[in-house]
Coordinates of C-alpha atoms in Angstrom, one line a residue:
M8 CA 88.5 92.2 70.1
P9 CA 89.2 90.7 73.6
E10 CA 92.8 92.1 73.6
V11 CA 91.5 95.6 73.9
E12 CA 90.5 94.9 77.5
G13 CA 92.9 96.7 79.8
E14 CA 93.8 99.4 77.3
G15 CA 91.4 101.9 78.9
F16 CA 88.6 101.9 76.3
F17 CA 86.1 100.0 78.4
E18 CA 86.8 102.3 81.4
L19 CA 86.2 105.4 79.2
L20 CA 82.9 103.9 78.1
D21 CA 81.9 103.3 81.8
G22 CA 82.9 106.9 82.6
V23 CA 80.7 108.3 79.9
F24 CA 77.8 106.1 81.0
R25 CA 78.1 107.3 84.6
S26 CA 78.8 110.9 84.0
G27 CA 76.6 111.5 80.9
K28 CA 79.4 113.6 79.4
P29 CA 80.6 112.8 75.8
Y30 CA 84.2 111.8 75.1
I31 CA 86.2 112.7 72.0
G32 CA 89.6 111.1 71.5
R33 CA 92.1 111.7 68.8
N34 CA 95.1 109.5 67.8
L35 CA 94.4 107.0 70.5
Q36 CA 96.8 104.0 70.6
V37 CA 95.2 100.5 70.4
L38 CA 97.1 97.2 70.2
L39 CA 95.5 94.5 68.1
Q40 CA 96.7 90.9 68.0
R41 CA 96.6 89.7 64.4
E42 CA 96.2 86.0 63.8
G43 CA 99.6 84.4 63.2
D44 CA 101.6 87.5 64.4
A45 CA 103.9 87.2 67.4
E46 CA 103.7 90.9 68.3
P47 CA 100.6 93.0 68.6
D48 CA 99.9 95.6 65.8
E49 CA 100.0 99.2 67.0
R50 CA 97.2 101.2 65.4
F51 CA 95.7 104.7 66.1
I52 CA 92.0 105.6 66.1
N53 CA 89.8 108.7 66.4
L54 CA 87.0 107.9 68.8
I55 CA 83.7 109.4 69.8
Y56 CA 81.5 108.2 72.8
Q57 CA 78.2 110.1 72.7
P58 CA 75.7 109.3 75.5
I59 CA 72.0 108.7 74.5
F60 CA 69.5 110.1 77.0
D61 CA 65.8 109.2 77.6
I62 CA 63.1 111.7 78.4
G63 CA 64.0 111.7 82.0
G64 CA 67.6 112.6 81.3
N65 CA 69.0 109.2 82.1
V66 CA 71.7 107.6 80.0
T67 CA 70.2 104.6 78.1
G68 CA 73.0 103.9 75.7
I69 CA 76.1 105.2 74.0
F70 CA 76.6 106.0 70.3
V71 CA 80.2 104.9 69.4
D72 CA 82.0 106.1 66.3
G73 CA 85.6 105.2 65.6
F74 CA 87.8 105.0 62.6
D75 CA 91.4 104.1 61.9
V76 CA 93.8 107.1 61.3
T77 CA 97.1 105.1 61.6
H78 CA 98.4 106.1 58.2
Q79 CA 97.4 109.7 58.6
K80 CA 99.1 110.0 62.0
R81 CA 102.3 108.3 60.9
A82 CA 102.5 110.5 57.9
E83 CA 102.0 113.6 60.1
D84 CA 104.6 112.3 62.6
Q85 CA 107.1 111.8 59.8
L86 CA 106.5 115.2 58.3
Q87 CA 106.8 116.9 61.7
S88 CA 110.0 115.0 62.4
L89 CA 111.5 116.0 59.0
N90 CA 110.5 119.6 59.5
H91 CA 112.0 119.6 63.0
T92 CA 115.2 117.9 61.9
L93 CA 115.6 120.3 59.0
E94 CA 115.2 123.3 61.2
Q95 CA 117.7 121.9 63.6
R96 CA 120.2 121.2 60.9
V97 CA 119.9 124.7 59.4
E98 CA 120.3 126.4 62.8
Q99 CA 123.2 124.1 63.8
R100 CA 125.1 124.7 60.6
T101 CA 124.6 128.5 60.7
H102 CA 125.9 128.5 64.3
E103 CA 128.9 126.4 63.3
L104 CA 129.9 128.6 60.4
R105 CA 129.8 131.7 62.7
S106 CA 131.8 130.4 65.5
A107 CA 133.6 127.3 64.4
L108 CA 136.6 127.6 66.7
L109 CA 134.6 128.5 69.8
Q110 CA 132.3 125.6 69.2
L111 CA 135.2 123.2 68.8
E112 CA 136.6 124.3 72.1
K113 CA 133.2 124.1 73.8
E114 CA 132.6 120.6 72.4
T115 CA 136.0 119.4 73.7
V116 CA 135.2 120.6 77.2
E117 CA 131.7 119.1 77.0
R118 CA 133.1 115.8 75.7
E119 CA 135.5 115.6 78.6
T120 CA 132.8 116.5 81.1
A121 CA 130.5 113.9 79.6
Q122 CA 133.1 111.2 79.7
I123 CA 133.8 111.9 83.4
A124 CA 130.1 111.9 84.2
L125 CA 129.7 108.6 82.2
R126 CA 132.5 106.9 84.0
Q127 CA 131.1 108.1 87.4
A128 CA 127.6 106.9 86.4
Q129 CA 128.9 103.5 85.3
E130 CA 130.8 103.2 88.6
M131 CA 127.8 104.1 90.6
E132 CA 125.5 101.8 88.7
A133 CA 128.0 98.9 89.1
L134 CA 128.2 99.6 92.9
G135 CA 124.4 99.8 93.0
N136 CA 124.0 96.4 91.3
L137 CA 126.6 94.9 93.7
T138 CA 125.0 96.4 96.8
G139 CA 121.5 95.4 95.7
G140 CA 122.6 91.8 95.3
V141 CA 124.4 91.8 98.6
A142 CA 121.3 93.3 100.4
H143 CA 119.1 90.6 98.9
D144 CA 121.1 87.7 100.4
F145 CA 121.7 89.7 103.6
N146 CA 118.0 90.3 104.1
N147 CA 117.2 86.6 103.6
L148 CA 119.7 85.7 106.3
L149 CA 118.2 88.4 108.6
Q150 CA 114.7 87.0 108.0
V151 CA 115.8 83.6 109.1
V152 CA 117.5 85.0 112.2
S153 CA 114.7 87.4 113.1
G154 CA 111.9 84.9 112.5
N155 CA 113.5 82.2 114.7
L156 CA 114.2 84.7 117.5
Q157 CA 110.6 85.8 117.5
L158 CA 109.4 82.2 117.6
L159 CA 111.8 81.5 120.4
S160 CA 110.4 84.4 122.5
K161 CA 107.4 82.2 123.6
D162 CA 109.7 79.5 124.9
I163 CA 111.6 81.8 127.2
D164 CA 108.7 83.7 128.6
G165 CA 109.4 84.6 132.2
N166 CA 113.1 84.1 132.0
A167 CA 114.3 87.7 132.4
R168 CA 118.0 87.0 131.5
A169 CA 117.1 85.1 128.4
E170 CA 114.6 87.7 127.4
Q171 CA 117.2 90.4 127.7
R172 CA 119.6 88.4 125.5
L173 CA 116.9 87.9 123.0
E174 CA 116.1 91.6 122.9
N175 CA 119.8 92.4 122.3
A176 CA 119.8 89.9 119.4
L177 CA 116.7 91.4 117.9
A178 CA 118.3 94.9 118.2
G179 CA 121.3 93.5 116.3
V180 CA 118.9 92.2 113.6
A181 CA 117.3 95.7 113.4
R182 CA 120.7 97.3 112.9
G183 CA 121.5 94.8 110.2
A184 CA 118.2 95.5 108.5
K185 CA 118.9 99.3 108.6
L186 CA 122.3 98.6 107.0
A187 CA 120.7 96.6 104.2
S188 CA 118.1 99.3 103.8
Q189 CA 120.9 101.9 103.2
L190 CA 122.5 99.6 100.7
L191 CA 119.2 99.3 98.8
A192 CA 118.6 103.0 99.0
F193 CA 122.0 103.7 97.4
G194 CA 121.4 101.0 94.7
R195 CA 117.9 102.4 94.1
R196 CA 116.4 98.9 94.7
Q197 CA 114.0 99.8 97.5
A198 CA 110.2 100.0 96.8
L199 CA 109.2 103.5 97.8
E200 CA 105.8 104.2 99.2
P201 CA 105.5 107.9 98.4
K202 CA 102.9 110.1 100.1
V203 CA 102.0 113.8 99.6
V204 CA 104.0 115.4 102.3
N205 CA 104.3 118.9 103.7
C206 CA 107.9 119.1 104.9
R207 CA 107.1 121.7 107.5
K208 CA 104.9 119.3 109.5
L209 CA 107.3 116.4 109.0
I210 CA 110.3 118.3 110.4
Q211 CA 108.3 119.8 113.3
N212 CA 107.2 116.2 114.2
M213 CA 110.9 115.2 114.2
D214 CA 112.0 117.9 116.7
D215 CA 112.1 115.7 119.8
M216 CA 113.9 112.9 118.0
L217 CA 116.5 115.2 116.5
R218 CA 117.2 116.9 119.8
R219 CA 117.8 113.5 121.5
A220 CA 120.2 112.5 118.6
L221 CA 122.1 115.8 118.7
G222 CA 122.6 116.2 122.4
E223 CA 122.4 119.2 124.6
E224 CA 125.5 120.9 123.4
I225 CA 124.2 121.4 119.8
E226 CA 121.7 124.2 119.2
L227 CA 118.9 123.2 116.8
E228 CA 117.2 125.8 114.7
T229 CA 114.5 125.3 112.1
V230 CA 113.5 128.0 109.6
V231 CA 110.3 127.3 107.6
S232 CA 109.2 129.6 104.8
G233 CA 105.5 130.4 104.5
G234 CA 103.3 128.8 101.8
L235 CA 105.6 125.8 101.5
W236 CA 104.6 123.5 98.6
N237 CA 103.9 119.8 99.0
T238 CA 106.1 117.1 97.6
L239 CA 105.5 113.4 96.7
I240 CA 108.0 111.5 98.7
D241 CA 108.3 108.5 101.0
P242 CA 108.0 110.1 104.4
S243 CA 109.9 107.4 106.4
Q244 CA 112.8 107.6 104.0
L245 CA 112.8 111.4 104.2
E246 CA 112.9 111.2 108.0
N247 CA 115.8 108.8 107.8
A248 CA 117.7 111.1 105.4
I249 CA 117.3 114.1 107.6
L250 CA 118.3 112.1 110.7
N251 CA 121.4 110.8 108.9
L252 CA 122.4 114.3 107.9
A253 CA 121.9 115.6 111.4
I254 CA 124.0 112.8 112.9
N255 CA 126.8 113.5 110.3
A256 CA 126.6 117.2 111.2
R257 CA 126.9 116.4 115.0
D258 CA 130.0 114.3 114.4
A259 CA 131.5 117.1 112.2
M260 CA 130.9 119.6 115.0
D261 CA 132.4 117.3 117.7
G262 CA 129.1 117.4 119.6
R263 CA 129.0 121.2 119.9
G264 CA 127.7 123.9 117.5
R265 CA 124.6 124.9 115.6
L266 CA 122.5 122.9 113.3
T267 CA 120.0 124.7 111.1
I268 CA 117.2 122.9 109.1
E269 CA 115.6 125.2 106.6
T270 CA 112.7 124.6 104.2
A271 CA 111.7 126.7 101.2
N272 CA 110.2 126.6 97.7
A273 CA 112.8 126.5 95.0
V274 CA 113.0 126.6 91.2
L275 CA 115.9 124.9 89.3
D276 CA 116.1 126.6 85.9
D277 CA 117.5 125.4 82.6
D278 CA 120.9 126.9 83.3
Y279 CA 121.2 125.0 86.5
A280 CA 120.0 121.8 84.8
R281 CA 122.6 122.1 82.1
M282 CA 125.3 122.3 84.7
H283 CA 123.9 119.2 86.5
E284 CA 123.1 116.4 84.1
D285 CA 120.9 114.5 86.5
V286 CA 118.6 117.5 87.2
C287 CA 115.3 118.2 85.4
P288 CA 114.3 121.9 85.5
G289 CA 111.2 122.7 87.4
Q290 CA 109.7 123.5 90.8
Y291 CA 111.1 121.8 93.9
V292 CA 110.7 121.7 97.7
L293 CA 114.1 122.4 99.4
V294 CA 115.2 121.1 102.7
A295 CA 118.7 122.4 103.7
V296 CA 120.7 121.0 106.6
T297 CA 123.5 123.3 107.6
D298 CA 126.2 122.8 110.3
T299 CA 129.0 124.8 111.8
G300 CA 131.5 121.9 111.7
S301 CA 134.8 121.2 110.2
G302 CA 133.6 121.2 106.5
I303 CA 134.6 118.7 103.7
P304 CA 138.0 119.1 102.0
S305 CA 137.7 119.7 98.2
D306 CA 139.8 116.7 97.4
I307 CA 137.3 114.3 98.9
I308 CA 134.0 116.0 98.3
D309 CA 133.5 114.1 95.0
H310 CA 133.8 110.8 96.9
V311 CA 131.5 111.4 99.9
L312 CA 128.4 110.0 98.1
E313 CA 130.2 106.7 97.4
P314 CA 129.0 103.8 99.6
F315 CA 131.4 102.8 102.5
F316 CA 133.4 106.0 102.1
S317 CA 133.8 107.7 105.4
T318 CA 136.0 110.4 107.0
K319 CA 135.2 109.0 110.5
S320 CA 137.7 106.8 112.3
E321 CA 137.3 103.0 112.1
G322 CA 134.2 101.7 113.9
K323 CA 132.6 105.1 114.0
G324 CA 130.4 104.8 110.9
T325 CA 129.5 102.6 107.9
G326 CA 129.9 105.3 105.2
L327 CA 126.4 104.6 104.0
G328 CA 124.5 107.6 105.3
L329 CA 125.1 110.1 102.5
S330 CA 125.0 107.4 99.8
M331 CA 121.6 106.4 101.2
V332 CA 120.3 110.0 101.0
Y333 CA 121.7 110.3 97.4
G334 CA 120.1 107.1 96.2
F335 CA 116.8 107.8 97.9
L336 CA 116.6 111.3 96.3
K337 CA 117.6 110.1 92.8
Q338 CA 114.9 107.3 93.0
S339 CA 112.4 110.0 94.0
G340 CA 113.2 112.3 91.1
G341 CA 115.1 114.7 93.4
H342 CA 118.6 116.2 93.6
L343 CA 121.3 116.5 96.3
K344 CA 123.7 119.5 96.3
I345 CA 126.6 119.8 98.7
Y346 CA 128.1 123.1 99.7
S347 CA 131.1 123.0 102.1
E348 CA 134.0 125.2 103.2
V349 CA 136.8 123.8 105.4
G350 CA 136.6 125.3 108.9
H351 CA 133.2 126.9 108.4
G352 CA 130.7 124.1 107.9
T353 CA 128.6 122.2 105.4
T354 CA 125.2 122.6 103.8
M355 CA 123.3 119.6 102.4
K356 CA 120.5 120.7 100.1
L357 CA 117.7 118.2 99.4
Y358 CA 115.6 119.1 96.4
M359 CA 112.3 117.2 96.0
P360 CA 109.9 117.6 93.1
R361 CA 106.8 119.7 93.9
T362 CA 103.3 118.1 93.6
M363 CA 100.0 119.8 93.2
Q364 CA 98.2 117.0 95.2
I365 CA 96.6 117.5 98.6
E366 CA 98.6 116.4 101.6
D367 CA 98.0 112.9 102.8
G368 CA 97.2 112.1 106.4
L369 CA 100.1 110.0 107.8
A370 CA 98.7 107.3 110.1
N371 CA 100.6 105.2 112.6
L372 CA 100.4 101.7 111.3
N373 CA 102.0 100.3 114.4
A374 CA 98.8 101.2 116.3
I375 CA 96.8 98.5 114.4
P376 CA 96.1 95.5 116.6
V377 CA 98.0 92.2 115.7
K378 CA 95.8 89.2 115.0
G379 CA 96.0 86.0 113.0
G380 CA 93.5 83.9 111.2
T381 CA 92.5 80.4 110.0
E382 CA 92.8 81.0 106.2
T383 CA 95.0 78.8 103.9
V384 CA 98.3 80.5 102.8
L385 CA 100.6 79.1 100.1
V386 CA 104.2 80.2 100.9
V387 CA 106.5 80.2 97.8
E388 CA 110.2 80.7 98.7
D389 CA 113.3 79.2 97.2
D390 CA 115.5 79.8 100.3
D391 CA 114.9 76.8 102.7
G392 CA 115.6 78.8 105.9
V393 CA 113.4 81.7 105.0
R394 CA 110.6 79.3 103.8
D395 CA 110.7 77.3 107.1
T396 CA 110.7 80.5 109.2
S397 CA 107.8 82.0 107.3
V398 CA 105.8 78.8 107.6
A399 CA 106.4 78.7 111.3
L400 CA 105.4 82.3 111.8
L401 CA 102.2 81.9 109.9
T402 CA 101.4 78.6 111.6
D403 CA 102.0 80.4 115.0
L404 CA 99.4 83.0 113.9
G405 CA 96.8 80.3 113.3
Y406 CA 96.9 80.0 109.5
R407 CA 96.8 76.7 107.6
V408 CA 100.1 76.8 105.5
L409 CA 101.2 75.1 102.3
K410 CA 104.7 75.6 100.9
A411 CA 106.6 75.3 97.6
H412 CA 110.2 76.0 96.7
D413 CA 109.6 77.5 93.3
A414 CA 106.8 79.0 91.1
Q415 CA 106.3 75.8 89.1
S416 CA 105.8 73.7 92.2
A417 CA 103.4 76.3 93.6
F418 CA 101.3 76.4 90.4
A419 CA 101.0 72.6 90.6
I420 CA 99.5 73.0 94.1
V421 CA 97.2 75.7 92.9
N422 CA 96.2 73.7 89.8
S423 CA 95.3 70.7 92.0
G424 CA 92.2 72.6 93.2
I425 CA 93.2 72.9 96.9
P426 CA 91.4 76.0 98.2
I427 CA 93.9 78.7 98.8
D428 CA 93.1 82.1 100.3
L429 CA 96.4 83.8 99.9
L430 CA 99.5 83.4 97.7
F431 CA 102.5 84.6 99.7
T432 CA 105.5 84.5 97.2
D433 CA 109.0 85.8 97.0
V434 CA 109.6 88.2 94.0
V435 CA 112.8 86.5 92.8
M436 CA 112.2 82.9 91.8
P437 CA 114.5 80.3 90.2
G438 CA 113.3 78.3 87.2
P439 CA 111.5 79.3 84.0
M440 CA 108.3 80.6 85.7
R441 CA 108.5 84.0 87.4
S442 CA 106.5 85.0 90.5
T443 CA 104.4 87.5 88.5
E444 CA 103.5 84.8 86.0
L445 CA 102.6 82.5 88.9
A446 CA 100.3 85.1 90.4
R447 CA 98.7 85.9 87.0
R448 CA 97.9 82.2 86.3
A449 CA 96.8 81.5 89.8
K450 CA 94.4 84.5 89.7
A451 CA 93.1 83.3 86.4
L452 CA 92.1 80.0 88.0
F453 CA 90.9 81.5 91.3
P454 CA 90.0 85.2 90.9
N455 CA 89.3 85.5 94.6
M456 CA 92.8 84.5 95.7
A457 CA 94.8 87.3 97.4
V458 CA 98.4 87.8 96.4
L459 CA 101.2 89.2 98.7
Y460 CA 104.8 89.6 97.4
T461 CA 107.9 89.6 99.6
S462 CA 111.5 90.4 98.8
G463 CA 114.9 91.3 100.1
Y464 CA 115.0 93.8 97.3
T465 CA 112.8 94.9 94.4
E466 CA 113.0 94.2 90.7
N467 CA 111.3 95.6 87.7
S468 CA 108.6 92.9 87.6
I469 CA 106.5 94.7 90.3
V470 CA 108.3 98.0 90.6
H471 CA 108.5 100.7 87.9
G472 CA 109.8 104.2 88.4
G473 CA 110.9 103.2 91.9
R474 CA 107.3 102.6 92.9
L475 CA 105.1 99.6 93.3
D476 CA 102.8 98.8 90.4
A477 CA 99.1 99.7 91.1
G478 CA 97.3 97.0 93.0
V479 CA 100.5 95.2 94.1
E480 CA 101.0 94.4 97.8
L481 CA 104.7 94.0 99.0
L482 CA 106.1 93.0 102.4
S483 CA 109.9 93.8 102.5
K484 CA 112.3 91.5 104.2
P485 CA 113.2 91.2 107.0
Y486 CA 109.8 91.6 108.6
T487 CA 108.6 91.0 112.1
R488 CA 105.8 88.7 113.2
E489 CA 103.6 91.8 114.0
T490 CA 104.3 93.4 110.5
L491 CA 103.5 90.1 108.8
A492 CA 100.3 89.6 110.8
R493 CA 99.0 93.1 110.0
K494 CA 99.9 92.9 106.3
I495 CA 98.2 89.4 105.9
R496 CA 95.0 90.6 107.5
H497 CA 94.9 93.8 105.3
V498 CA 95.4 91.9 102.1
L499 CA 92.9 89.2 102.9
S500 CA 90.3 91.7 104.0
N501 CA 90.5 93.7 100.8
A502 CA 90.4 90.5 98.7
R503 CA 87.3 89.4 100.5
Q504 CA 85.5 92.7 100.0
H505 CA 86.3 92.6 96.3
Q506 CA 84.9 89.1 96.2
I507 CA 81.6 90.3 97.8
A508 CA 81.3 93.1 95.3
V509 CA 81.8 90.7 92.4
E510 CA 79.3 88.2 93.7
R511 CA 76.6 90.9 94.1
L512 CA 77.1 92.2 90.6
E513 CA 77.1 88.6 89.0
R514 CA 73.9 87.6 90.9
Q515 CA 71.4 86.5 88.2
E516 CA 68.1 86.8 90.1
Q517 CA 67.2 90.1 91.8
V518 CA 67.7 90.1 95.5
P519 CA 64.5 91.0 97.4
P520 CA 65.0 94.6 98.7
F521 CA 65.4 95.1 102.4
T522 CA 62.4 96.7 104.0
R523 CA 64.4 97.7 107.1
K524 CA 64.9 101.5 107.6
V525 CA 67.7 103.2 109.4
G526 CA 66.5 104.8 112.6
R527 CA 63.2 106.6 112.8
T528 CA 60.9 106.4 109.8
E529 CA 62.9 108.4 107.2
S530 CA 65.7 107.0 105.1
A531 CA 69.2 108.3 105.5
R532 CA 71.2 110.2 102.9
V533 CA 74.5 108.3 102.6
L534 CA 77.7 109.5 100.8
V535 CA 79.9 106.5 99.9
V536 CA 83.5 107.3 99.2
E537 CA 85.6 104.5 97.7
D538 CA 88.3 104.5 95.0
E539 CA 87.8 100.9 93.9
P540 CA 85.0 101.1 91.3
L541 CA 83.7 97.6 91.9
I542 CA 83.5 98.0 95.7
L543 CA 82.0 101.5 95.3
M544 CA 79.2 100.1 93.0
S545 CA 78.5 97.2 95.3
T546 CA 78.3 99.4 98.4
V547 CA 76.0 101.9 96.7
D548 CA 73.7 99.1 95.7
M549 CA 73.6 97.8 99.3
V550 CA 72.8 101.3 100.6
S551 CA 69.9 101.6 98.1
E552 CA 68.6 98.1 98.9
L553 CA 68.5 99.1 102.5
G554 CA 66.1 101.9 101.6
H555 CA 68.4 104.8 101.8
T556 CA 69.5 107.5 99.3
A557 CA 73.0 106.9 98.1
H558 CA 75.5 109.4 96.8
E559 CA 78.9 108.2 95.5
A560 CA 82.4 109.7 95.1
G561 CA 85.7 108.1 94.0
S562 CA 87.9 110.5 96.0
A563 CA 87.9 112.8 99.0
E564 CA 88.1 115.8 96.7
D565 CA 84.9 114.7 94.7
A566 CA 83.2 114.0 98.1
L567 CA 83.8 117.6 99.3
A568 CA 82.5 119.0 96.1
L569 CA 79.4 116.9 96.4
L570 CA 78.8 118.0 100.0
E571 CA 78.8 121.6 98.8
T572 CA 75.6 121.0 96.8
H573 CA 73.9 118.0 98.6
D574 CA 72.6 117.4 102.1
V575 CA 74.1 114.2 103.6
D576 CA 73.4 112.4 106.9
V577 CA 76.1 109.8 106.9
L578 CA 79.6 109.8 105.4
L579 CA 80.9 106.2 104.7
T580 CA 84.5 106.4 103.5
D581 CA 87.5 104.2 102.9
I582 CA 90.7 105.1 104.6
G583 CA 93.1 104.7 101.7
L584 CA 92.0 107.1 99.0
P585 CA 94.0 108.8 96.1
G586 CA 95.0 112.3 97.1
M587 CA 93.5 113.3 100.4
S588 CA 93.1 110.3 102.8
G589 CA 89.7 109.2 104.3
T590 CA 90.8 110.3 107.8
D591 CA 91.6 113.8 106.6
L592 CA 88.3 113.9 104.7
A593 CA 86.5 113.0 107.9
R594 CA 88.2 115.7 109.8
Q595 CA 87.2 118.4 107.3
V596 CA 83.6 117.1 107.2
R597 CA 83.5 117.1 111.0
E598 CA 84.6 120.8 111.0
R599 CA 82.4 122.0 108.2
W600 CA 79.3 119.8 108.5
P601 CA 79.3 118.7 112.2
S602 CA 75.8 117.1 111.9
V603 CA 77.1 114.5 109.4
R604 CA 77.8 111.1 111.1
I605 CA 81.2 109.5 110.2
A606 CA 81.8 105.8 109.4
F607 CA 85.0 104.3 108.2
A608 CA 85.1 101.2 105.9
S609 CA 88.6 99.8 106.1
G610 CA 90.5 96.6 105.3
D611 CA 92.2 96.8 108.7
D612 CA 91.7 98.3 112.1
I613 CA 93.5 101.6 111.4
A614 CA 90.4 103.6 111.6
K615 CA 89.9 102.7 115.2
S616 CA 93.4 103.8 116.2
A617 CA 94.5 106.4 113.8
S618 CA 91.5 108.3 112.5
G619 CA 91.6 111.0 115.2
T620 CA 87.9 111.5 114.6
D621 CA 85.7 111.3 117.7
N622 CA 82.7 109.1 117.8
A623 CA 83.4 107.7 114.3
L624 CA 82.0 104.2 113.6
H625 CA 84.1 101.4 112.0
L626 CA 82.9 99.0 109.3
P627 CA 85.6 96.4 108.8
K628 CA 86.2 94.9 105.4
P629 CA 85.0 92.5 104.2
F630 CA 81.4 93.6 105.1
T631 CA 78.0 92.3 104.1
I632 CA 74.7 94.1 103.7
D633 CA 73.8 93.1 107.3
G634 CA 77.0 94.7 108.7
L635 CA 76.3 97.8 106.6
A636 CA 72.7 97.9 107.9
E637 CA 73.9 97.8 111.5
I638 CA 76.4 100.6 111.0
L639 CA 73.8 102.8 109.3
S640 CA 71.3 102.0 112.1
N641 CA 73.9 103.0 114.7
S642 CA 74.6 106.2 112.8
A643 CA 70.9 107.1 112.7
E644 CA 70.5 106.5 116.5
N645 CA 73.1 109.3 117.1
M646 CA 71.8 111.7 114.5

């Protein structure tokens, strides 16, 4: 049954084999492709994976027992649905008979409220679609302008007057990009990169920026409650939202007054959710921004979230600040509530869903060095100006560049057998073949090819729930030469490391083990932390072949638990991990187990510039067994 691949059953099997713990699943969904049927057949099974152990306690096999319970489950579902429906009908009818008149009046009010909410939602959705489409074309134009200005910078090097004009032009492009970003935020078309954030730290880090934006005549006060929960949010978008609210408050106070930013834990109950149809009851992190300004009149408060609506005089604002905040929060599963009284001020309350995950370490990606390469990149872009600009930027970075104007032409190039290292494609493509289909078919022919998407706005093909699909890399337009260079190197490095792992696992003959030892005469105890299973398995094999004792963990949390019970000499960790980041893991290990040597394995140079861990070594991806041996040897010399 080859179609079962990707439905999770093989991964469960691997998990049982690694952990030695049995798995019992009930009513598991499986999709089977029957011969002659256009759509797969949905079935349900009960499944048992029971590991088989040898005398030494090692897993030597797995006993698998599964049987089809589709008819039983469907019968149970139907019975449960009928029972539930029957109970609802009885309860509803009893209530109607007791208070028919009251219910009629209530239904009338609710119907009118629902109609108003529906009309407003339809208007907002229509505006969102419009702004999303405008932002897409606008970002393409900005990419052409920005790219050519950056290419021009080399030609005017040393001409101070021309350089100043070029800098002014690029600043205009940046302002245009911010405007397009606000449009996308309102239309919920931006691809969020959520992180586990503690708002207390984020707001404290914004203190200097907020004071510069507000001016000396405005008193800034922050009130942070103890034990503040974490939230899963895009930190850069949250910073932009708070900054927009602060600037709006400054203008409402005519540059003089008090601005208070308060954070607290909050619970929105069922009663509150019933009064606000877009709210789900639950636990939230609250950020409230309160000013002592003029307030918002009641006759316009229902319009302030609409794009381009502004109470400021002409030329003083775009009217996109609040609509951006609203769209960003809605896309993140949050809620915006406005309290205002004319003459006394306004409070903007941002509610963001609570998460139980551990806070991420937020690194400064701009600190990563910019460098190019010599790999072959296939650029797929239907806009002639954007395509020519992208090709020129990549060529300037040293890459060998091929180009195509649509997905079908690009696949013809791929199918010709020309070696291609990276497919760099726009998300929205004309013609019958979509960019995702191009990437899928190209990867089927050449599994080692890296894929990087770019777009002026996102669509459902690579974004679901407002977030990028797992494993998808996206570079949003307009992008700078530096951003492009960093992203290209990151994607290529990760693809190459994955290829090394595959090659090692597929090797038929056994590689002669390395006899080299790390340092002294004793082998090192190495803890490898990596969330990509294939890379983790390959790295652990390399460590073992080098004569060391290898421990493995798929997350920072698992690594900390293992360190509680095992002695480790070297921690070799990836930077980007689910939950706690590799840099935060390293800091905790340095504090609690100072004798453990730290080494980062990363697809870029972020570990060198953003780790904040003294004397840590860096193993750049892709790495070979020789590179790993050198790192472990250097670790041993300092132990």
